[in-house]
Amino acid sequence: MTITLADIEAAAARLEGHAVRTPLIESAALNERLGLRVLIKPETLQRVGAFKFRGAYNRLVHLSAAERVRGVVAFSSGNHAQGVALAAKLLGMPAVIVMPSDAPTVKAEATRGYGAEVVFYDRLTESREAISAAIAAERGAVMVPAFDDVHIMAGQGTAGLEMVRQAQALGAPMDAVIAPCSGGGLLSGIATAVKALSPHTAVIGVEPAGYDDTLKSLKAGQRTPMKPTHRTLCDALETPCPGELTFPILQKTVADVAVVTDSEVAEAMRYAFSVLKLVVEPGGSAGLAALLAGRIGGYSGRTVGLVLSGGNVDPELFARVLRGEL
């Protein structure tokens, strides 16, 4: 199963009036530093503070009346959790979110705030998939995957649809679009929209060091699961393997994947706060980190689109980043 531009346009119609059509902004200071024109898509301003609401709402709106009564179950470290929780609230259905016990407090509290029931698990000793499946079976609820679902992918793709049309309205067609990559839901959706509307535009993903499973999979020509040996600051990007549905799309549409370190991500977060005046979480800063660290070359003097995918950072962690402790 795959998605098309028509699927993304249909998702955009469903999201109209529910999701925020985030702006495309730019910073003279950033442009001057990089020697590029950078058009920034701040999904930090999206509902729940991240792009995830787009896909979650587009998935849940497809549920039947009977399915809505039984509700949904999802597992997530934070942003998908909040997206599903809010979408469920808006559509009047119960939601259970399975979250790791070490998830950022701000994300767990926000998820509860949207009315969802939160079930914690130990990521080292328990399986979130098994726990979620058991809850779904017991309640007859529908499982909502974080990325490997055509409705999720199409919903996330609306960010790319908006980017291209906004750039065209500015008379600034993009030579490249840069976005963080975890399981590939956002990147595959954006890439589908971008390549359909602007075939010359290169799509570039960004992953954290030690979790560069998409890069390794693309090089191998097949999905190549990783066995991470450490955590990363980018908790939202810790998926060890691209999805079964997302990967074929990434193979066809993604030009390259850059890899960034935690220190580069922390520097990008500081830059976003001090210069762009935006609060961006670690995973959401990955693309900016790649640009600032020179991990993406070949676009001098050209126009690139940059997705800042989320802003839900734990206050204590953010304070440490700003103090230069990370």
Coordinates of C-alpha atoms in Angstrom, one line a residue:
M1 CA 0.0 0.0 0.0
T2 CA 1.2 3.5 -0.8
I3 CA -0.1 7.0 -0.9
T4 CA -0.6 9.6 -3.6
L5 CA -0.9 13.3 -3.9
A6 CA -4.7 12.8 -4.1
D7 CA -4.6 11.1 -0.7
I8 CA -2.7 14.0 0.8
E9 CA -5.1 16.5 -0.7
A10 CA -8.0 14.6 0.7
A11 CA -6.4 14.6 4.1
A12 CA -5.9 18.3 3.9
A13 CA -9.6 18.8 3.2
R14 CA -10.4 16.7 6.3
L15 CA -7.9 18.7 8.4
E16 CA -9.3 22.0 7.3
G17 CA -10.5 23.9 10.4
H18 CA -9.0 21.4 12.7
A19 CA -5.2 21.5 12.1
V20 CA -3.2 24.7 12.0
R21 CA -1.9 25.7 8.6
T22 CA 1.5 26.6 10.0
P23 CA 3.3 29.5 8.3
L24 CA 6.5 29.4 6.2
I25 CA 8.9 31.8 7.8
E26 CA 12.5 32.8 7.4
S27 CA 15.3 34.5 9.3
A28 CA 17.7 37.0 7.8
A29 CA 20.3 35.9 10.3
L30 CA 20.0 32.2 9.5
N31 CA 20.1 33.0 5.7
E32 CA 23.2 35.1 6.1
R33 CA 25.0 32.5 8.3
L34 CA 24.3 29.6 5.9
G35 CA 24.4 31.4 2.6
L36 CA 21.0 30.0 1.7
R37 CA 17.4 31.1 1.7
V38 CA 15.8 28.9 4.3
L39 CA 12.1 28.6 4.4
I40 CA 11.1 27.3 7.8
K41 CA 8.0 25.3 8.5
P42 CA 7.5 25.6 12.3
E43 CA 5.3 22.6 13.2
T44 CA 6.1 23.6 16.7
L45 CA 3.0 25.9 16.2
Q46 CA 0.8 23.0 15.2
R47 CA -1.9 21.7 17.6
V48 CA -0.2 19.6 20.4
G49 CA 3.0 21.3 19.4
A50 CA 4.0 18.9 16.7
F51 CA 3.1 17.6 13.2
K52 CA 1.7 14.4 14.7
F53 CA -1.8 15.8 15.0
R54 CA -2.1 15.9 11.2
G55 CA -1.8 12.1 10.8
A56 CA -3.6 11.2 14.0
Y57 CA -6.7 13.2 13.1
N58 CA -6.7 11.9 9.5
R59 CA -6.5 8.3 10.8
L60 CA -9.2 8.6 13.5
V61 CA -11.7 10.4 11.3
H62 CA -11.8 7.2 9.2
L63 CA -13.1 5.1 12.1
S64 CA -16.7 3.8 12.0
A65 CA -19.3 4.8 14.6
A66 CA -18.9 1.4 16.3
E67 CA -15.1 1.7 16.3
R68 CA -15.3 5.1 17.9
V69 CA -17.4 3.8 20.8
R70 CA -14.6 1.2 21.6
G71 CA -11.9 3.8 21.1
V72 CA -8.2 3.7 20.2
V73 CA -4.9 2.5 21.6
A74 CA -1.5 3.9 20.6
F75 CA 2.1 3.7 21.9
S76 CA 4.4 6.7 21.8
S77 CA 7.1 8.5 23.7
G78 CA 5.1 11.7 23.3
N79 CA 4.1 13.6 20.2
H80 CA 2.1 10.8 18.6
A81 CA 0.5 10.2 22.0
Q82 CA -0.7 13.8 22.2
G83 CA -1.8 13.8 18.6
V84 CA -4.0 10.7 19.1
A85 CA -5.3 12.0 22.4
L86 CA -6.4 15.3 21.0
A87 CA -7.9 13.8 17.8
A88 CA -9.8 11.3 20.0
K89 CA -11.1 14.1 22.2
L90 CA -12.3 16.1 19.2
L91 CA -14.0 13.1 17.7
G92 CA -15.6 12.0 20.9
M93 CA -13.9 8.7 21.5
P94 CA -11.8 7.2 24.4
A95 CA -8.0 6.8 23.9
V96 CA -5.4 4.7 25.8
I97 CA -1.8 5.7 25.3
V98 CA 1.1 3.4 26.2
M99 CA 4.2 5.5 27.1
P100 CA 7.6 4.6 28.4
S101 CA 8.1 5.5 32.1
D102 CA 11.0 7.8 31.2
A103 CA 9.0 9.8 28.6
P104 CA 9.4 13.6 29.0
T105 CA 7.0 14.6 31.8
V106 CA 5.7 17.5 29.7
K107 CA 4.5 15.0 27.0
A108 CA 2.9 12.6 29.5
E109 CA 1.1 15.4 31.3
A110 CA -0.1 16.9 28.0
T111 CA -1.4 13.5 26.9
R112 CA -3.5 13.2 30.1
G113 CA -4.6 16.8 29.6
Y114 CA -6.2 15.9 26.3
G115 CA -8.3 13.3 28.1
A116 CA -6.4 10.1 27.3
E117 CA -5.7 7.3 29.7
V118 CA -1.9 6.8 30.0
V119 CA -0.4 3.4 30.7
F120 CA 3.4 3.4 31.5
Y121 CA 5.9 0.6 30.7
D122 CA 9.6 -0.1 31.2
R123 CA 11.2 0.2 27.8
L124 CA 14.1 -2.0 28.9
T125 CA 12.0 -4.9 30.2
E126 CA 8.6 -4.7 28.7
S127 CA 7.2 -4.6 25.1
R128 CA 5.0 -1.6 24.3
E129 CA 3.6 -3.6 21.3
A130 CA 2.5 -6.5 23.5
I131 CA 1.0 -4.2 26.1
S132 CA -0.9 -2.2 23.5
A133 CA -2.1 -5.3 21.7
A134 CA -3.4 -6.7 24.9
I135 CA -5.3 -3.5 25.8
A136 CA -6.8 -3.3 22.3
A137 CA -7.9 -7.0 22.4
E138 CA -9.5 -6.6 25.8
R139 CA -11.4 -3.4 24.8
G140 CA -12.0 -4.1 21.2
A141 CA -10.1 -0.9 20.5
V142 CA -8.3 0.1 17.2
M143 CA -4.5 0.3 17.3
V144 CA -3.2 3.5 15.8
P145 CA 0.4 3.1 14.6
A146 CA 2.8 6.0 14.8
F147 CA 3.8 6.0 11.2
D148 CA 3.2 2.8 9.3
D149 CA -0.4 3.6 8.1
V150 CA -1.5 5.1 4.9
H151 CA -3.9 7.6 6.6
I152 CA -1.1 8.6 9.1
M153 CA 1.3 9.1 6.2
A154 CA -1.2 11.1 4.1
G155 CA -2.0 13.3 7.1
Q156 CA 1.7 14.1 7.7
G157 CA 2.1 14.8 4.0
T158 CA -0.2 17.8 4.3
A159 CA 2.8 19.6 5.8
G160 CA 4.7 19.1 2.6
L161 CA 1.6 20.1 0.5
E162 CA 1.4 23.4 2.4
M163 CA 5.2 24.0 2.1
V164 CA 5.3 23.7 -1.6
R165 CA 2.2 25.9 -2.2
Q166 CA 3.4 28.5 0.3
A167 CA 6.9 28.6 -1.3
Q168 CA 5.3 29.0 -4.7
A169 CA 3.2 31.9 -3.4
L170 CA 6.4 33.6 -2.3
G171 CA 7.9 33.0 -5.7
A172 CA 10.6 30.9 -4.1
P173 CA 10.5 27.3 -5.4
M174 CA 12.5 25.1 -3.1
D175 CA 15.6 23.3 -4.3
A176 CA 15.5 20.9 -1.3
V177 CA 13.2 20.1 1.6
I178 CA 14.8 18.9 4.9
A179 CA 12.9 17.0 7.6
P180 CA 13.6 14.8 10.6
C181 CA 13.1 11.0 10.1
S182 CA 12.2 8.4 12.6
G183 CA 9.9 5.6 11.2
G184 CA 9.4 7.6 8.1
G185 CA 5.8 8.7 8.4
L186 CA 6.5 12.4 8.1
L187 CA 9.3 12.1 5.6
S188 CA 7.4 9.7 3.3
G189 CA 4.3 11.9 3.4
I190 CA 6.2 15.1 2.8
A191 CA 8.3 13.5 0.0
T192 CA 5.1 12.2 -1.8
A193 CA 3.6 15.7 -1.8
V194 CA 6.9 17.5 -2.7
K195 CA 7.9 15.2 -5.5
A196 CA 4.4 15.3 -7.0
L197 CA 4.2 19.1 -7.0
S198 CA 7.9 20.0 -7.5
P199 CA 9.8 17.1 -9.0
H200 CA 13.1 19.0 -9.1
T201 CA 13.1 19.5 -5.3
A202 CA 15.4 17.1 -3.4
V203 CA 14.0 15.6 -0.2
I204 CA 16.6 15.0 2.5
G205 CA 16.0 13.3 5.8
V206 CA 17.9 13.7 9.1
E207 CA 18.5 11.1 11.8
P208 CA 20.5 11.1 15.1
A209 CA 23.8 9.3 15.3
G210 CA 23.2 5.7 16.4
Y211 CA 19.7 5.7 15.1
D212 CA 20.5 6.1 11.4
D213 CA 18.5 3.1 10.4
T214 CA 16.9 4.8 7.4
L215 CA 20.3 5.8 5.9
K216 CA 21.6 2.2 6.4
S217 CA 18.4 0.7 5.0
L218 CA 18.6 3.0 1.9
K219 CA 22.2 2.0 1.3
A220 CA 21.4 -1.7 1.8
G221 CA 18.4 -1.5 -0.5
Q222 CA 16.2 -3.1 2.1
R223 CA 14.9 -2.4 5.6
T224 CA 17.8 -3.0 8.0
P225 CA 16.8 -3.0 11.7
M226 CA 19.4 -1.6 14.1
K227 CA 20.1 -2.6 17.7
P228 CA 20.8 0.7 19.4
T229 CA 23.5 0.7 22.0
H230 CA 22.6 4.1 23.6
R231 CA 19.9 6.6 24.0
T232 CA 19.8 9.9 22.0
L233 CA 18.8 13.4 23.0
C234 CA 16.3 13.0 20.1
D235 CA 13.8 10.8 22.0
A236 CA 11.2 11.3 19.2
L237 CA 13.6 9.8 16.6
E238 CA 14.6 6.5 18.3
T239 CA 12.7 4.1 16.0
P240 CA 15.2 1.3 15.1
C241 CA 13.8 0.6 11.6
P242 CA 11.8 2.4 8.9
G243 CA 8.3 1.1 8.4
E244 CA 7.1 -1.5 5.9
L245 CA 4.9 1.0 4.2
T246 CA 7.1 4.1 4.5
F247 CA 10.4 2.6 3.3
P248 CA 9.4 1.9 -0.3
I249 CA 8.3 5.5 -0.6
L250 CA 11.6 6.7 0.9
Q251 CA 13.5 4.6 -1.6
K252 CA 11.8 6.3 -4.5
T253 CA 11.8 9.9 -3.2
V254 CA 14.6 10.6 -0.8
A255 CA 17.8 11.9 -2.2
D256 CA 19.9 11.6 1.0
V257 CA 19.9 11.3 4.8
A258 CA 22.1 13.3 7.0
V259 CA 23.2 12.2 10.5
V260 CA 23.7 14.6 13.4
T261 CA 25.1 14.2 16.9
D262 CA 23.5 15.1 20.2
S263 CA 25.9 18.1 20.6
E264 CA 24.9 19.4 17.2
V265 CA 21.2 19.0 18.1
A266 CA 21.7 20.9 21.3
E267 CA 23.5 23.7 19.5
A268 CA 20.5 23.9 17.1
M269 CA 18.1 24.1 19.9
R270 CA 20.1 27.0 21.4
Y271 CA 20.2 28.7 18.0
A272 CA 16.5 28.3 17.5
F273 CA 15.7 29.8 20.9
S274 CA 18.2 32.7 20.7
V275 CA 18.0 33.6 17.0
L276 CA 14.7 32.3 15.6
K277 CA 12.9 32.8 18.9
L278 CA 11.4 29.3 18.7
V279 CA 11.3 26.5 21.3
V280 CA 12.1 23.3 19.4
E281 CA 12.5 19.9 20.9
P282 CA 15.6 17.8 20.1
G283 CA 14.1 15.6 17.4
G284 CA 12.4 18.6 15.9
S285 CA 15.8 20.4 15.7
A286 CA 17.5 17.7 13.7
G287 CA 17.2 19.4 10.3
L288 CA 18.4 22.7 11.6
A289 CA 21.3 20.9 13.3
A290 CA 22.3 19.3 10.0
L291 CA 22.3 22.7 8.3
L292 CA 24.2 24.5 11.0
A293 CA 26.8 21.7 11.3
G294 CA 27.4 21.6 7.5
R295 CA 26.0 18.1 7.2
I296 CA 24.0 19.1 4.1
G297 CA 26.0 20.6 1.2
G298 CA 25.6 21.6 -2.4
Y299 CA 22.9 24.2 -2.0
S300 CA 24.9 27.4 -1.6
G301 CA 22.9 30.4 -2.7
R302 CA 19.8 28.3 -3.2
T303 CA 16.4 27.9 -1.4
V304 CA 15.7 25.1 1.0
G305 CA 12.7 24.2 3.0
L306 CA 13.2 23.2 6.7
V307 CA 10.7 21.4 8.9
L308 CA 11.0 22.0 12.6
S309 CA 8.7 19.1 13.5
G310 CA 7.9 19.6 17.2
G311 CA 8.4 21.8 20.2
N312 CA 7.5 19.6 23.2
V313 CA 10.7 19.6 25.2
D314 CA 10.9 18.9 28.9
P315 CA 11.6 22.2 30.7
E316 CA 14.4 20.8 32.8
L317 CA 16.1 19.3 29.7
F318 CA 15.6 22.5 27.8
A319 CA 17.2 24.5 30.7
R320 CA 20.2 22.2 30.6
V321 CA 20.6 22.7 26.9
L322 CA 20.4 26.4 27.1
R323 CA 23.0 26.4 29.9
G324 CA 25.3 24.5 27.5
E325 CA 25.4 21.4 29.8
L326 CA 24.4 19.1 26.9

